[in-house]
Amino acid sequence: MSERVFIFDTTLRDGEQSPGNTMNTQEKLRVARQLELLGVDIIEAGFPIASDGDFDAVRQIADTIKNSEIAGLARANDDDIDRAWGAIKGAEKPRIHTFISTSDIHLKHQFRKNKDEILKIAVNAVKRAKKYTSNVEFSAMDATRSDWDYLCKVFAEVIAAGAVTVNVPDTVGYTVPEEFGRLIRYIKENVPNISQAIISVHCHNDLGLAVANSIAAIQNGARQVECTINGIGERAGNASLEEIAMILRTRKDIFPADTRIVSEKIYPASRLITAITGVSVQPNKAIVGANAFAHESGIHQDGLLKAKLTYEIMTPESVGISKSSLVLGKHSGRHAFRERIEGLGYTLDDKELNLTFKRFKTLSDMKKHVYDEDIEMIIMDEIYKIPEKYKLVYLNVSCGNITIPTATVKLEADGNVYQEVGVGDGPVDATFKIIKKIAKTSSKLVKFSVNSITKDMDAQGEVFVKVEEKGLIAIGKGADTDIIVASAKAYINALNRLEYVKTKKG
Ligand code: KIV
Ligand code: ZN
């Protein structure tokens, strides 16, 4: 029988801390529920000492989720550990994840401490955490640039102090599969009490090797992998959960271990993260990219029609992409709508269903076919609202080939309604200039992109906008059958998110 690889998802911690991926508590809860359905073993819910907002989100997740362990991150000091425990103690299965660096580079330049001092801090941290729970994980940050024998010594001592998981992070994405595999084997063979702990890995993707390194680690004895949905995370991101899960599942013939991931829930989880963060995956992204199952070449299509096996190593259905998805329209009733929503992996209460169904009806009056992507947009708009300092009340634009683009915008800001008229280089420019003026924002627009959500002529336009102010970044999104309205919604959403990020940092 194949052994088990534990999936430790850090989308809500390492993923959320990366630029543009900030989520509010409600969004984090929704993600946590989706991760639970996905069969994630451990959800790292956040870094409770980072802010009151982080603490509260971790606490709510801990109090809600029943079938996954909930981990809280803590540096190796008493305050962090006490705070982490305060947030996760309500969980059915709480875990304290404490960490400190072990590489000479970090010791010398960041911690300014010697190896013995760091070892002592690590052991004391584990002992402190152990007072609260038997479920303690220790991470040796920058492990892959650490002296291997020192790393083994630290692991031996933290295990003796009670750590039941020892994590080997490739913090800067520096290692390569062959070397990383050897390191894991070295740890297995040179830490005398390693049988009392699970070896975990946590790989970053700076050289594009996070998944390959994680897989090499599994082949050499690691039995926990830390990863994120869509591979989001610091800099180039973390190892992607969906890729690791599907590699192990698809190549059962060569891997000694599998996960308990419910693969059909992968795509809904990926879409949820995209919808919440506004960060799309690239079309050619393995498993969840728009082209991951699209066969363009004639030879491939011919083969597929004869037998799927010719060019398909896994089915789209196995990762939750429904090829035969029923398209809804204006005659679709509440029952069909609810079923579709559940099929997409969302669970809405009656009030939420009423709200979204009303929006669905309005949309289906404007466009013939309402696709899954349209429905997800409605859910994001109606259910995952962040506090709205600004609201669009009215927009009128005139433009054309012989007209100066002019926009009239009525915007609610802090409960007061303002109206302005202005011109611009194009209808979007005119609209944005006025919104910027009314909102009195000093933020800069750094990205603007438009996609069609689905393929028809009457498709909704989906607009993403990125704004920046003093190093803070916020992404906004908006969808509408009118591109200019979608753009205005996206810009206002970005400004609202920026305000939200400011309150979180402040
Ligand atoms: O990359 C890293 O080293 C981390 C640790 C906190 C595990 O995220
Ligand atoms: Zn990390």
PDB file of C-alpha atoms and ligand atoms in Angstrom, residues 10 13-14 17 44 73 97-99 137 139-143 167-172 202-204 226 234-235 238, ligand 1:
ATOM      1  CA  THR A  10       0.274  27.809   3.292  1.00  0.00           C
ATOM      2  CA  ARG A  13       0.201  32.588   5.189  1.00  0.00           C
ATOM      3  CA  ASP A  14       3.104  32.500   2.721  1.00  0.00           C
ATOM      4  CA  GLN A  17       1.819  37.739   2.518  1.00  0.00           C
ATOM      5  CA  GLU A  44      -1.428  27.289   7.892  1.00  0.00           C
ATOM      6  CA  LEU A  73       3.216  30.578  12.546  1.00  0.00           C
ATOM      7  CA  HIS A  97       4.793  26.169  13.678  1.00  0.00           C
ATOM      8  CA  THR A  98       7.899  27.867  14.996  1.00  0.00           C
ATOM      9  CA  PHE A  99      10.988  28.793  13.012  1.00  0.00           C
ATOM     10  CA  GLU A 137       6.544  21.870  13.932  1.00  0.00           C
ATOM     11  CA  SER A 139      11.371  25.031  10.556  1.00  0.00           C
ATOM     12  CA  ALA A 140      15.046  25.693   9.921  1.00  0.00           C
ATOM     13  CA  MET A 141      14.780  28.763   7.731  1.00  0.00           C
ATOM     14  CA  ASP A 142      17.261  28.888   4.826  1.00  0.00           C
ATOM     15  CA  ALA A 143      17.982  25.203   5.457  1.00  0.00           C
ATOM     16  CA  ASN A 167      10.653  21.327   8.086  1.00  0.00           C
ATOM     17  CA  VAL A 168      13.415  21.926   5.543  1.00  0.00           C
ATOM     18  CA  PRO A 169      12.685  25.215   3.786  1.00  0.00           C
ATOM     19  CA  ASP A 170      14.409  26.234   0.589  1.00  0.00           C
ATOM     20  CA  THR A 171      13.638  29.784   1.626  1.00  0.00           C
ATOM     21  CA  VAL A 172      15.338  31.505  -1.302  1.00  0.00           C
ATOM     22  CA  HIS A 202       8.891  24.030   1.925  1.00  0.00           C
ATOM     23  CA  CYS A 203      10.208  25.093  -1.472  1.00  0.00           C
ATOM     24  CA  HIS A 204      10.215  28.502  -3.116  1.00  0.00           C
ATOM     25  CA  GLU A 226       4.252  22.743   2.174  1.00  0.00           C
ATOM     26  CA  GLU A 234       6.799  35.211  -1.585  1.00  0.00           C
ATOM     27  CA  ARG A 235       8.562  36.444  -4.745  1.00  0.00           C
ATOM     28  CA  ASN A 238       5.800  28.443  -3.384  1.00  0.00           C
TER      29      ASN A 238
HETATM   30  O1  KIV B   1      10.321  30.247   3.303  1.00  0.00           O
HETATM   31  C1  KIV B   1      10.454  30.022   4.509  1.00  0.00           C
HETATM   32  O2  KIV B   1      11.547  29.713   5.011  1.00  0.00           O
HETATM   33  C2  KIV B   1       9.278  30.153   5.356  1.00  0.00           C
HETATM   34  C3  KIV B   1       9.385  29.643   6.752  1.00  0.00           C
HETATM   35  C4  KIV B   1       8.647  30.502   7.715  1.00  0.00           C
HETATM   36  C5  KIV B   1       8.929  28.215   6.806  1.00  0.00           C
HETATM   37  O3  KIV B   1       8.239  30.562   4.892  1.00  0.00           O
END
